[in-house]
mmCIF file of C-alpha atoms and ligand atoms in Angstrom:
data_model
loop_
_atom_site.group_PDB
_atom_site.id
_atom_site.type_symbol
_atom_site.label_atom_id
_atom_site.label_comp_id
_atom_site.label_asym_id
_atom_site.label_seq_id
_atom_site.Cartn_x
_atom_site.Cartn_y
_atom_site.Cartn_z
ATOM 1 C CA MET A 1 6.456 16.499 44.765
ATOM 2 C CA ILE A 2 10.242 17.074 44.269
ATOM 3 C CA PRO A 3 10.044 20.548 42.631
ATOM 4 C CA PHE A 4 12.470 21.764 40.197
ATOM 5 C CA ASN A 5 13.429 24.896 42.057
ATOM 6 C CA LYS A 6 12.718 25.967 45.809
ATOM 7 C CA PRO A 7 14.034 29.360 47.068
ATOM 8 C CA TYR A 8 16.242 28.996 50.136
ATOM 9 C CA PHE A 9 15.978 31.505 52.784
ATOM 10 C CA THR A 10 19.186 31.149 54.767
ATOM 11 C CA GLY A 11 17.551 32.718 58.222
ATOM 12 C CA ASN A 12 18.447 36.430 58.813
ATOM 13 C CA GLU A 13 16.275 37.582 55.359
ATOM 14 C CA THR A 14 13.503 39.008 57.433
ATOM 15 C CA LEU A 15 15.319 40.226 60.393
ATOM 16 C CA TYR A 16 17.493 42.503 58.185
ATOM 17 C CA ILE A 17 14.193 43.722 56.487
ATOM 18 C CA GLU A 18 12.796 44.762 59.514
ATOM 19 C CA ASP A 19 16.174 46.320 60.582
ATOM 20 C CA ALA A 20 15.991 48.267 57.076
ATOM 21 C CA VAL A 21 12.562 49.676 57.781
ATOM 22 C CA SER A 22 14.061 50.730 61.649
ATOM 23 C CA ARG A 23 16.643 52.642 60.148
ATOM 24 C CA GLY A 24 14.406 54.780 58.569
ATOM 25 C CA MET A 25 14.627 54.434 54.676
ATOM 26 C CA ILE A 26 13.262 51.388 52.754
ATOM 27 C CA SER A 27 13.963 53.271 48.679
ATOM 28 C CA GLY A 28 16.971 52.636 47.107
ATOM 29 C CA ASN A 29 20.313 53.594 47.592
ATOM 30 C CA GLY A 30 20.550 53.113 51.688
ATOM 31 C CA TYR A 31 22.190 51.178 53.924
ATOM 32 C CA TYR A 32 22.195 47.627 52.682
ATOM 33 C CA THR A 33 22.537 48.383 49.191
ATOM 34 C CA LYS A 34 25.511 50.376 49.913
ATOM 35 C CA LYS A 35 26.969 46.734 52.001
ATOM 36 C CA CYS A 36 25.663 44.748 48.660
ATOM 37 C CA HIS A 37 27.636 46.996 46.497
ATOM 38 C CA THR A 38 30.885 46.960 48.494
ATOM 39 C CA TYR A 39 30.804 43.424 48.807
ATOM 40 C CA PHE A 40 30.419 42.879 44.958
ATOM 41 C CA GLN A 41 33.087 45.133 43.887
ATOM 42 C CA SER A 42 35.781 43.877 46.818
ATOM 43 C CA THR A 43 34.925 40.397 46.365
ATOM 44 C CA PHE A 44 34.950 39.860 42.798
ATOM 45 C CA ALA A 45 37.204 42.934 41.362
ATOM 46 C CA PHE A 46 34.211 44.454 39.604
ATOM 47 C CA LYS A 47 35.139 47.831 38.768
ATOM 48 C CA LYS A 48 32.187 49.580 39.532
ATOM 49 C CA VAL A 49 28.475 48.092 40.730
ATOM 50 C CA LEU A 50 25.219 48.824 40.963
ATOM 51 C CA LEU A 51 22.196 46.816 42.106
ATOM 52 C CA THR A 52 19.369 46.466 39.794
ATOM 53 C CA THR A 53 15.776 45.144 39.934
ATOM 54 C CA SER A 54 16.240 42.482 37.815
ATOM 55 C CA CYS A 55 19.296 41.080 35.187
ATOM 56 C CA THR A 56 16.655 42.343 32.329
ATOM 57 C CA ASP A 57 17.330 46.089 33.804
ATOM 58 C CA ALA A 58 20.941 45.455 34.142
ATOM 59 C CA LEU A 59 20.850 44.324 30.410
ATOM 60 C CA GLU A 60 18.766 47.306 29.500
ATOM 61 C CA MET A 61 21.473 49.593 31.263
ATOM 62 C CA CYS A 62 24.010 47.978 29.678
ATOM 63 C CA ALA A 63 22.125 49.005 26.133
ATOM 64 C CA ILE A 64 21.747 52.313 26.603
ATOM 65 C CA LEU A 65 25.505 52.425 28.205
ATOM 66 C CA ALA A 66 26.831 51.113 25.173
ATOM 67 C CA ASN A 67 24.766 53.757 23.236
ATOM 68 C CA VAL A 68 23.162 50.911 20.861
ATOM 69 C CA LYS A 69 20.692 52.638 18.959
ATOM 70 C CA GLU A 70 18.486 51.982 15.601
ATOM 71 C CA GLY A 71 20.802 50.823 12.605
ATOM 72 C CA ASP A 72 23.305 48.930 15.000
ATOM 73 C CA GLU A 73 23.971 45.813 14.660
ATOM 74 C CA VAL A 74 24.422 43.306 18.448
ATOM 75 C CA ILE A 75 25.638 39.635 18.137
ATOM 76 C CA ILE A 76 24.029 37.411 20.827
ATOM 77 C CA PRO A 77 23.329 33.575 20.969
ATOM 78 C CA SER A 78 20.006 32.590 20.146
ATOM 79 C CA TYR A 79 19.842 29.577 22.730
ATOM 80 C CA THR A 80 19.624 32.011 25.771
ATOM 81 C CA PHE A 81 16.862 34.023 27.582
ATOM 82 C CA VAL A 82 14.516 36.494 26.201
ATOM 83 C CA SER A 83 16.057 39.510 28.070
ATOM 84 C CA THR A 84 19.333 39.128 26.868
ATOM 85 C CA ALA A 85 18.207 39.898 23.558
ATOM 86 C CA LEU A 86 14.983 42.096 24.495
ATOM 87 C CA ALA A 87 17.249 44.902 26.345
ATOM 88 C CA PHE A 88 19.202 45.264 22.818
ATOM 89 C CA VAL A 89 15.787 45.266 20.804
ATOM 90 C CA ARG A 90 14.599 48.056 22.640
ATOM 91 C CA GLN A 91 17.283 50.368 21.673
ATOM 92 C CA GLY A 92 16.119 49.994 18.091
ATOM 93 C CA ALA A 93 19.301 47.146 17.259
ATOM 94 C CA LYS A 94 19.195 44.342 14.915
ATOM 95 C CA ILE A 95 20.203 41.052 16.650
ATOM 96 C CA VAL A 96 22.512 38.906 14.436
ATOM 97 C CA PHE A 97 22.027 35.428 16.231
ATOM 98 C CA ALA A 98 25.249 33.411 16.828
ATOM 99 C CA ASP A 99 25.110 29.636 16.913
ATOM 100 C CA SER A 100 25.995 27.407 19.890
ATOM 101 C CA GLY A 101 29.075 25.744 19.981
ATOM 102 C CA SER A 102 28.797 21.477 19.001
ATOM 103 C CA ASN A 103 29.467 20.251 22.460
ATOM 104 C CA ASN A 104 28.448 23.282 24.562
ATOM 105 C CA PRO A 105 25.496 25.570 24.502
ATOM 106 C CA ASN A 106 27.373 28.794 24.758
ATOM 107 C CA ILE A 107 28.065 30.895 22.118
ATOM 108 C CA ASP A 108 30.858 29.307 19.486
ATOM 109 C CA GLU A 109 33.410 31.781 19.325
ATOM 110 C CA SER A 110 35.002 30.380 16.305
ATOM 111 C CA LYS A 111 31.545 31.933 14.586
ATOM 112 C CA ILE A 112 31.813 35.094 15.739
ATOM 113 C CA GLU A 113 34.197 37.135 13.267
ATOM 114 C CA GLY A 114 32.165 35.853 10.658
ATOM 115 C CA LEU A 115 29.146 38.261 11.592
ATOM 116 C CA ILE A 116 30.865 41.220 12.600
ATOM 117 C CA THR A 117 29.877 44.031 9.786
ATOM 118 C CA PRO A 118 30.367 47.767 9.990
ATOM 119 C CA LYS A 119 27.293 48.129 11.920
ATOM 120 C CA THR A 120 28.514 45.665 14.624
ATOM 121 C CA LYS A 121 28.375 47.187 18.313
ATOM 122 C CA ALA A 122 28.528 44.616 20.849
ATOM 123 C CA ILE A 123 29.261 41.490 21.321
ATOM 124 C CA VAL A 124 26.721 39.604 23.915
ATOM 125 C CA VAL A 125 28.066 36.554 25.553
ATOM 126 C CA VAL A 126 25.898 34.215 27.893
ATOM 127 C CA HIS A 127 27.906 31.842 30.090
ATOM 128 C CA TYR A 128 25.233 29.043 30.223
ATOM 129 C CA ALA A 129 24.769 27.048 33.668
ATOM 130 C CA GLY A 130 27.630 29.241 34.835
ATOM 131 C CA VAL A 131 30.360 27.679 32.851
ATOM 132 C CA ALA A 132 32.708 30.353 31.114
ATOM 133 C CA CYS A 133 32.700 31.508 27.341
ATOM 134 C CA ASN A 134 36.057 31.505 25.645
ATOM 135 C CA MET A 135 36.307 34.922 26.925
ATOM 136 C CA ASN A 136 40.230 35.054 25.797
ATOM 137 C CA VAL A 137 39.014 34.556 22.082
ATOM 138 C CA ILE A 138 36.170 36.667 22.586
ATOM 139 C CA MET A 139 38.169 39.932 23.767
ATOM 140 C CA THR A 140 40.624 39.299 21.325
ATOM 141 C CA ILE A 141 37.913 39.844 18.494
ATOM 142 C CA ALA A 142 36.223 42.487 20.347
ATOM 143 C CA ASN A 143 39.615 44.626 20.648
ATOM 144 C CA LYS A 144 40.585 43.740 16.922
ATOM 145 C CA HIS A 145 37.207 45.085 15.620
ATOM 146 C CA ASN A 146 36.474 48.029 18.755
ATOM 147 C CA LEU A 147 33.580 45.990 20.221
ATOM 148 C CA LEU A 148 32.022 46.399 23.300
ATOM 149 C CA VAL A 149 31.315 42.912 24.892
ATOM 150 C CA ILE A 150 28.909 42.330 27.578
ATOM 151 C CA GLU A 151 28.465 39.420 29.787
ATOM 152 C CA ASP A 152 25.185 38.359 30.913
ATOM 153 C CA ALA A 153 25.979 36.722 33.774
ATOM 154 C CA ALA A 154 22.738 35.959 34.994
ATOM 155 C CA GLN A 155 23.817 32.601 36.247
ATOM 156 C CA ALA A 156 27.413 32.536 36.559
ATOM 157 C CA ILE A 157 27.702 34.311 40.392
ATOM 158 C CA CYS A 158 31.398 32.826 41.868
ATOM 159 C CA SER A 159 32.485 30.964 38.482
ATOM 160 C CA LYS A 160 35.635 31.791 37.277
ATOM 161 C CA TYR A 161 37.506 32.075 34.129
ATOM 162 C CA LYS A 162 41.290 31.909 33.890
ATOM 163 C CA GLY A 163 41.474 32.817 37.614
ATOM 164 C CA LYS A 164 39.260 36.107 36.924
ATOM 165 C CA TYR A 165 35.521 36.035 37.988
ATOM 166 C CA LEU A 166 33.073 36.288 34.954
ATOM 167 C CA GLY A 167 31.330 39.612 35.280
ATOM 168 C CA ALA A 168 35.085 41.004 35.308
ATOM 169 C CA ILE A 169 36.450 40.390 31.945
ATOM 170 C CA GLY A 170 33.578 42.089 29.420
ATOM 171 C CA HIS A 171 33.343 45.911 29.525
ATOM 172 C CA MET A 172 29.673 45.361 31.475
ATOM 173 C CA ALA A 173 28.483 42.542 32.623
ATOM 174 C CA ALA A 174 24.686 41.814 34.437
ATOM 175 C CA PHE A 175 23.890 39.262 37.106
ATOM 176 C CA SER A 176 20.195 38.011 38.334
ATOM 177 C CA PHE A 177 18.936 37.460 41.948
ATOM 178 C CA HIS A 178 15.813 35.736 40.438
ATOM 179 C CA GLU A 179 14.513 33.007 42.664
ATOM 180 C CA THR A 180 15.739 29.999 40.450
ATOM 181 C CA LYS A 181 19.296 31.399 40.736
ATOM 182 C CA ASN A 182 21.830 30.762 43.336
ATOM 183 C CA ILE A 183 21.751 33.809 45.385
ATOM 184 C CA ILE A 184 18.196 35.617 45.376
ATOM 185 C CA SER A 185 16.107 38.221 46.677
ATOM 186 C CA GLY A 186 12.965 37.610 44.815
ATOM 187 C CA GLU A 187 13.476 39.549 41.792
ATOM 188 C CA GLY A 188 16.933 41.442 41.790
ATOM 189 C CA GLY A 189 19.792 41.772 39.430
ATOM 190 C CA LEU A 190 23.522 43.489 39.301
ATOM 191 C CA ILE A 191 25.015 45.877 36.836
ATOM 192 C CA VAL A 192 29.037 45.669 36.385
ATOM 193 C CA ILE A 193 31.102 48.118 34.794
ATOM 194 C CA ASN A 194 34.705 47.556 33.961
ATOM 195 C CA ASP A 195 34.870 50.159 31.775
ATOM 196 C CA ASP A 196 35.803 53.479 33.328
ATOM 197 C CA ARG A 197 34.024 55.144 30.253
ATOM 198 C CA PHE A 198 30.693 54.195 31.224
ATOM 199 C CA ILE A 199 31.147 54.542 35.167
ATOM 200 C CA LYS A 200 29.852 58.047 35.576
ATOM 201 C CA ARG A 201 26.785 57.973 33.467
ATOM 202 C CA SER A 202 25.832 54.620 34.692
ATOM 203 C CA GLU A 203 25.089 56.200 38.431
ATOM 204 C CA ILE A 204 22.657 58.933 35.920
ATOM 205 C CA ILE A 205 20.578 56.084 34.028
ATOM 206 C CA TRP A 206 20.043 54.052 37.206
ATOM 207 C CA GLU A 207 18.311 57.031 38.989
ATOM 208 C CA LYS A 208 16.145 58.410 36.201
ATOM 209 C CA GLY A 209 18.501 60.561 34.218
ATOM 210 C CA THR A 210 19.688 62.532 37.100
ATOM 211 C CA ASN A 211 23.141 63.498 38.809
ATOM 212 C CA ARG A 212 21.614 62.300 42.295
ATOM 213 C CA ALA A 213 24.323 60.503 43.459
ATOM 214 C CA GLU A 214 26.862 63.186 42.269
ATOM 215 C CA PHE A 215 24.785 65.631 44.546
ATOM 216 C CA PHE A 216 24.916 63.451 47.535
ATOM 217 C CA ARG A 217 28.677 63.086 47.286
ATOM 218 C CA GLY A 218 28.859 67.001 47.277
ATOM 219 C CA GLU A 219 29.902 67.202 43.946
ATOM 220 C CA VAL A 220 27.280 69.658 42.266
ATOM 221 C CA ASN A 221 25.418 71.759 44.743
ATOM 222 C CA LYS A 222 22.105 70.768 42.878
ATOM 223 C CA TYR A 223 20.795 67.769 41.079
ATOM 224 C CA GLY A 224 18.473 67.552 37.889
ATOM 225 C CA TRP A 225 17.505 65.982 35.015
ATOM 226 C CA VAL A 226 21.006 65.527 32.543
ATOM 227 C CA ASP A 227 20.000 62.417 30.975
ATOM 228 C CA THR A 228 17.945 59.427 29.853
ATOM 229 C CA GLY A 229 17.427 56.450 32.339
ATOM 230 C CA SER A 230 14.595 54.953 34.576
ATOM 231 C CA SER A 231 14.254 53.623 38.175
ATOM 232 C CA PHE A 232 16.510 50.584 37.881
ATOM 233 C CA LEU A 233 17.394 50.810 41.637
ATOM 234 C CA PRO A 234 15.867 48.482 43.994
ATOM 235 C CA SER A 235 14.137 49.346 47.509
ATOM 236 C CA GLU A 236 16.119 48.667 50.590
ATOM 237 C CA ILE A 237 13.925 45.722 51.497
ATOM 238 C CA ILE A 238 15.147 43.931 48.263
ATOM 239 C CA ALA A 239 18.625 44.902 49.371
ATOM 240 C CA ALA A 240 18.286 43.662 52.917
ATOM 241 C CA PHE A 241 17.047 40.153 51.792
ATOM 242 C CA LEU A 242 20.055 39.859 49.241
ATOM 243 C CA TRP A 243 22.484 40.609 52.021
ATOM 244 C CA ALA A 244 21.394 37.541 54.145
ATOM 245 C CA GLN A 245 21.542 35.553 51.458
ATOM 246 C CA ILE A 246 25.532 37.044 50.335
ATOM 247 C CA GLU A 247 26.119 36.181 54.027
ATOM 248 C CA ASN A 248 25.646 32.506 53.207
ATOM 249 C CA ILE A 249 27.034 32.638 49.553
ATOM 250 C CA LYS A 250 29.877 30.624 50.422
ATOM 251 C CA ASP A 251 27.705 27.659 52.049
ATOM 252 C CA ILE A 252 25.195 28.191 49.411
ATOM 253 C CA GLN A 253 27.807 27.597 46.594
ATOM 254 C CA ALA A 254 29.243 24.529 48.554
ATOM 255 C CA LYS A 255 26.157 22.760 48.671
ATOM 256 C CA ARG A 256 24.786 23.209 45.244
ATOM 257 C CA LEU A 257 28.370 21.538 43.798
ATOM 258 C CA GLU A 258 27.916 18.907 46.535
ATOM 259 C CA HIS A 259 24.541 17.935 44.684
ATOM 260 C CA TRP A 260 25.962 18.311 41.323
ATOM 261 C CA ASN A 261 28.998 16.285 42.100
ATOM 262 C CA TYR A 262 26.387 13.909 43.481
ATOM 263 C CA TYR A 263 24.415 14.108 40.123
ATOM 264 C CA HIS A 264 27.436 13.541 38.026
ATOM 265 C CA LEU A 265 29.033 10.585 39.548
ATOM 266 C CA HIS A 266 25.719 8.412 40.239
ATOM 267 C CA LEU A 267 24.139 9.198 36.685
ATOM 268 C CA LYS A 268 26.859 8.335 34.594
ATOM 269 C CA LYS A 269 26.285 4.650 34.024
ATOM 270 C CA TRP A 270 22.920 5.141 33.496
ATOM 271 C CA ALA A 271 23.289 8.069 30.859
ATOM 272 C CA THR A 272 25.636 5.900 28.718
ATOM 273 C CA GLU A 273 23.135 2.877 28.799
ATOM 274 C CA ASN A 274 20.541 5.291 27.793
ATOM 275 C CA ASN A 275 22.661 7.106 25.408
ATOM 276 C CA ILE A 276 22.167 10.471 27.166
ATOM 277 C CA LEU A 277 24.872 12.900 27.874
ATOM 278 C CA LEU A 278 25.531 14.592 31.032
ATOM 279 C CA MET A 279 26.678 18.276 31.257
ATOM 280 C CA PRO A 280 30.204 18.083 30.730
ATOM 281 C CA LEU A 281 32.682 19.034 33.809
ATOM 282 C CA PRO A 282 34.337 22.286 32.875
ATOM 283 C CA ASN A 283 38.207 21.391 32.573
ATOM 284 C CA LYS A 284 40.436 24.717 33.058
ATOM 285 C CA GLU A 285 37.039 26.993 34.041
ATOM 286 C CA THR A 286 35.013 26.397 37.225
ATOM 287 C CA GLN A 287 31.605 25.992 37.776
ATOM 288 C CA ASN A 288 29.101 27.011 39.976
ATOM 289 C CA GLY A 289 26.429 24.510 40.563
ATOM 290 C CA HIS A 290 23.951 26.679 39.320
ATOM 291 C CA MET A 291 22.367 24.072 37.050
ATOM 292 C CA PHE A 292 22.489 20.097 36.022
ATOM 293 C CA TYR A 293 21.288 19.036 32.850
ATOM 294 C CA LEU A 294 21.309 16.284 30.927
ATOM 295 C CA LEU A 295 21.505 16.074 26.951
ATOM 296 C CA CYS A 296 18.897 13.337 25.484
ATOM 297 C CA GLU A 297 19.579 11.804 22.249
ATOM 298 C CA SER A 298 16.287 12.712 20.740
ATOM 299 C CA GLU A 299 13.323 15.462 21.786
ATOM 300 C CA LYS A 300 11.169 12.416 21.965
ATOM 301 C CA GLN A 301 13.393 10.979 24.751
ATOM 302 C CA ARG A 302 13.280 14.062 26.395
ATOM 303 C CA SER A 303 9.478 14.129 26.643
ATOM 304 C CA GLU A 304 9.595 10.757 27.524
ATOM 305 C CA LEU A 305 11.992 11.430 30.450
ATOM 306 C CA ILE A 306 9.835 14.265 31.786
ATOM 307 C CA LYS A 307 6.796 12.375 31.664
ATOM 308 C CA HIS A 308 8.496 9.387 33.659
ATOM 309 C CA LEU A 309 9.791 11.824 36.292
ATOM 310 C CA LYS A 310 6.272 13.697 36.537
ATOM 311 C CA SER A 311 4.653 10.184 37.223
ATOM 312 C CA HIS A 312 7.505 9.547 39.620
ATOM 313 C CA ASP A 313 6.844 13.483 41.365
ATOM 314 C CA VAL A 314 10.052 14.600 40.042
ATOM 315 C CA LEU A 315 9.980 17.583 38.172
ATOM 316 C CA ALA A 316 12.618 18.290 35.447
ATOM 317 C CA VAL A 317 11.913 21.140 32.973
ATOM 318 C CA PHE A 318 13.609 22.135 29.608
ATOM 319 C CA HIS A 319 14.252 25.897 28.550
ATOM 320 C CA TYR A 320 15.111 27.903 25.929
ATOM 321 C CA LEU A 321 13.797 27.935 22.641
ATOM 322 C CA SER A 322 15.964 29.203 20.048
ATOM 323 C CA LEU A 323 15.449 33.007 19.463
ATOM 324 C CA HIS A 324 16.095 33.291 16.045
ATOM 325 C CA LYS A 325 13.025 31.118 15.406
ATOM 326 C CA SER A 326 10.591 32.956 18.250
ATOM 327 C CA GLU A 327 7.419 34.589 17.192
ATOM 328 C CA PHE A 328 8.605 37.558 17.702
ATOM 329 C CA TYR A 329 11.967 37.453 16.146
ATOM 330 C CA ARG A 330 11.671 34.763 13.163
ATOM 331 C CA ASP A 331 10.488 37.301 10.426
ATOM 332 C CA LYS A 332 13.529 39.442 11.384
ATOM 333 C CA HIS A 333 15.876 36.975 11.706
ATOM 334 C CA ASP A 334 18.451 36.377 8.500
ATOM 335 C CA GLY A 335 17.454 33.283 7.779
ATOM 336 C CA ARG A 336 20.594 31.495 8.676
ATOM 337 C CA VAL A 337 20.319 27.803 10.344
ATOM 338 C CA LEU A 338 21.587 27.184 13.751
ATOM 339 C CA THR A 339 22.068 23.854 14.028
ATOM 340 C CA ASN A 340 23.424 23.331 17.351
ATOM 341 C CA SER A 341 20.800 25.908 19.301
ATOM 342 C CA ASP A 342 18.149 24.392 17.896
ATOM 343 C CA LYS A 343 19.871 20.947 19.070
ATOM 344 C CA PHE A 344 20.233 22.146 22.618
ATOM 345 C CA THR A 345 16.219 23.756 22.053
ATOM 346 C CA ASP A 346 15.220 20.022 21.491
ATOM 347 C CA ARG A 347 17.511 17.876 23.977
ATOM 348 C CA VAL A 348 18.360 19.856 27.011
ATOM 349 C CA LEU A 349 16.669 18.626 30.149
ATOM 350 C CA ARG A 350 17.753 20.097 33.688
ATOM 351 C CA LEU A 351 17.228 18.068 36.554
ATOM 352 C CA PRO A 352 15.755 19.689 40.387
ATOM 353 C CA MET A 353 18.869 21.457 41.864
ATOM 354 C CA TYR A 354 18.184 23.730 45.217
ATOM 355 C CA TYR A 355 19.919 24.069 48.439
ATOM 356 C CA GLU A 356 17.222 21.739 50.006
ATOM 357 C CA LEU A 357 17.467 19.190 47.683
ATOM 358 C CA ASN A 358 18.289 15.105 48.294
ATOM 359 C CA PRO A 359 19.863 14.380 44.690
ATOM 360 C CA GLU A 360 19.485 10.570 45.925
ATOM 361 C CA LYS A 361 15.920 10.466 45.391
ATOM 362 C CA VAL A 362 15.973 11.882 42.042
ATOM 363 C CA ILE A 363 18.466 9.711 41.097
ATOM 364 C CA SER A 364 16.155 6.782 42.512
ATOM 365 C CA LYS A 365 13.730 7.676 40.311
ATOM 366 C CA ILE A 366 15.749 8.425 37.221
ATOM 367 C CA THR A 367 17.392 5.686 36.902
ATOM 368 C CA GLN A 368 13.799 3.865 36.268
ATOM 369 C CA TYR A 369 13.935 4.993 33.120
ATOM 370 C CA ASN A 370 15.462 2.793 30.384
ATOM 371 C CA VAL A 371 15.172 2.258 26.914
HETATM 372 C C1 LIG B 401 17.641 34.392 34.450
HETATM 373 C C2 LIG B 401 18.376 35.161 33.445
HETATM 374 C C3 LIG B 401 17.974 36.213 32.875
HETATM 375 C C4 LIG B 401 16.863 36.953 33.330
HETATM 376 O O1 LIG B 401 17.157 37.393 35.000
HETATM 377 P P1 LIG B 401 15.820 38.300 35.622
HETATM 378 O O2 LIG B 401 16.712 38.512 36.873
HETATM 379 O O3 LIG B 401 14.589 37.358 35.510
HETATM 380 O O4 LIG B 401 15.712 39.499 34.824
HETATM 381 C C5 LIG B 401 18.323 36.476 31.552
HETATM 382 N N1 LIG B 401 19.394 36.200 30.967
HETATM 383 C C6 LIG B 401 19.621 34.758 31.181
HETATM 384 C C7 LIG B 401 20.896 33.839 31.080
HETATM 385 C C8 LIG B 401 19.126 33.893 32.526
HETATM 386 O O5 LIG B 401 19.430 32.902 33.270
#
C-alpha cells in the first residue's frame, strides 16, 4: 500500500530527545526551544517567533494579539482548514468568507475590498500548497483600510514571494509542524510576529498570561498574572524532535521538490488526455513541494480516480469542504455563493507526497486510469 503521507524521521530525533531529558528540563522554553527560535528568526527574517503546540494554537494567539472580539469581522477564505476560521470564531468574531481565485485555491485578492466594512479587523490569508497569495495587493488593501494581515502559512515553510519568505510579510503568521507537513514534530506549530506592537504581549499570552519571560531576562523582579493567555508553549521533547528536522530541512525540501517535479513532468500527457489539470507551476513565486494536487473535471471523475487508485493500493485524498457551507457555520454565513471555493471542494485530488515516496509507482497506477 502506498500511503498518502508517511512521517519521515531524519535519524537524530530520539538522540535529541534523550539529550533534552539529560539536560534535566523538559518543560517549555529550554535549550532546544531556543535553538529553534534562533533558527527561524535568523533564517527566514521573521522578527519574533515562538514555538506553539500546533498551528491552530498559533492562530489562536494571533486572534488574541489582534484583539479580535465580539462584533468584529474577519475576512477568511472559505477553502481552508477549520482552524483558520476557528481561532477567530473563538474570540467572538463574525467570519466573512471570501472566494478562491478561478485558477488557484488561494483567496481571490480582487474580491477582498468589497468585503471590507467598518467592523473589519483583519484579513487572514492561506498560502495553499505552499504557494503565495498575491501579498503585494493584499498588504496594500490592508494598509489603506488599516487592517491586520495574518498569514496562515501552515503549509508554506521555505516558500518565497518576491524574494521574501512567506510568514515574513503579514503582521503575524502561523506555521504547522503536524506530521502531514514538510518538517514535523507530531503536533507542533510556530507563531511569527513581524509587528513590534505585538511582541511584548506575545510572550505573556504564550506563558499563561504571566510576565515570566521578562522575569527570566531580569527585566522585572517578580512575575505574576498580567494578561489573558494559555499554555501555548510545547515541551522540550517536541522542540528536540523539531530540531532534528530543522537540521535536515534542505534535504527534505530538495527531495519533496524532486517528487513534485517528477509528478508534474510525467503526468502532463495523461492529464491532458483525461481533461484533468495539474497543480499549476507558480511562475514568479516559489513553491515548497508540500503538495501535489490534480483538478479533476468533475466530482464524479474524482471519485472514480480515488476508487481506481485504491484498488491499486494507492491512497489519494481530497480535502477542504467550503467552510461557509459547514454544519457549524452555514446558518451564520451571509448567503453569498462562493463558486470557486465549491469547485475546489468538489474537484481537488491530492496525490501521495512524502520524503520516502517513489512517485514512479504512483504514476504507473494512475496512468492506467483513462476516460
Ligand atoms: C495543517 C493546517 C492547519 C492546522 O495545523 P495544526 O498544526 O494541525 O493545528 C491550519 N491551516 C492550514 C492551512 C493547514 O494546512
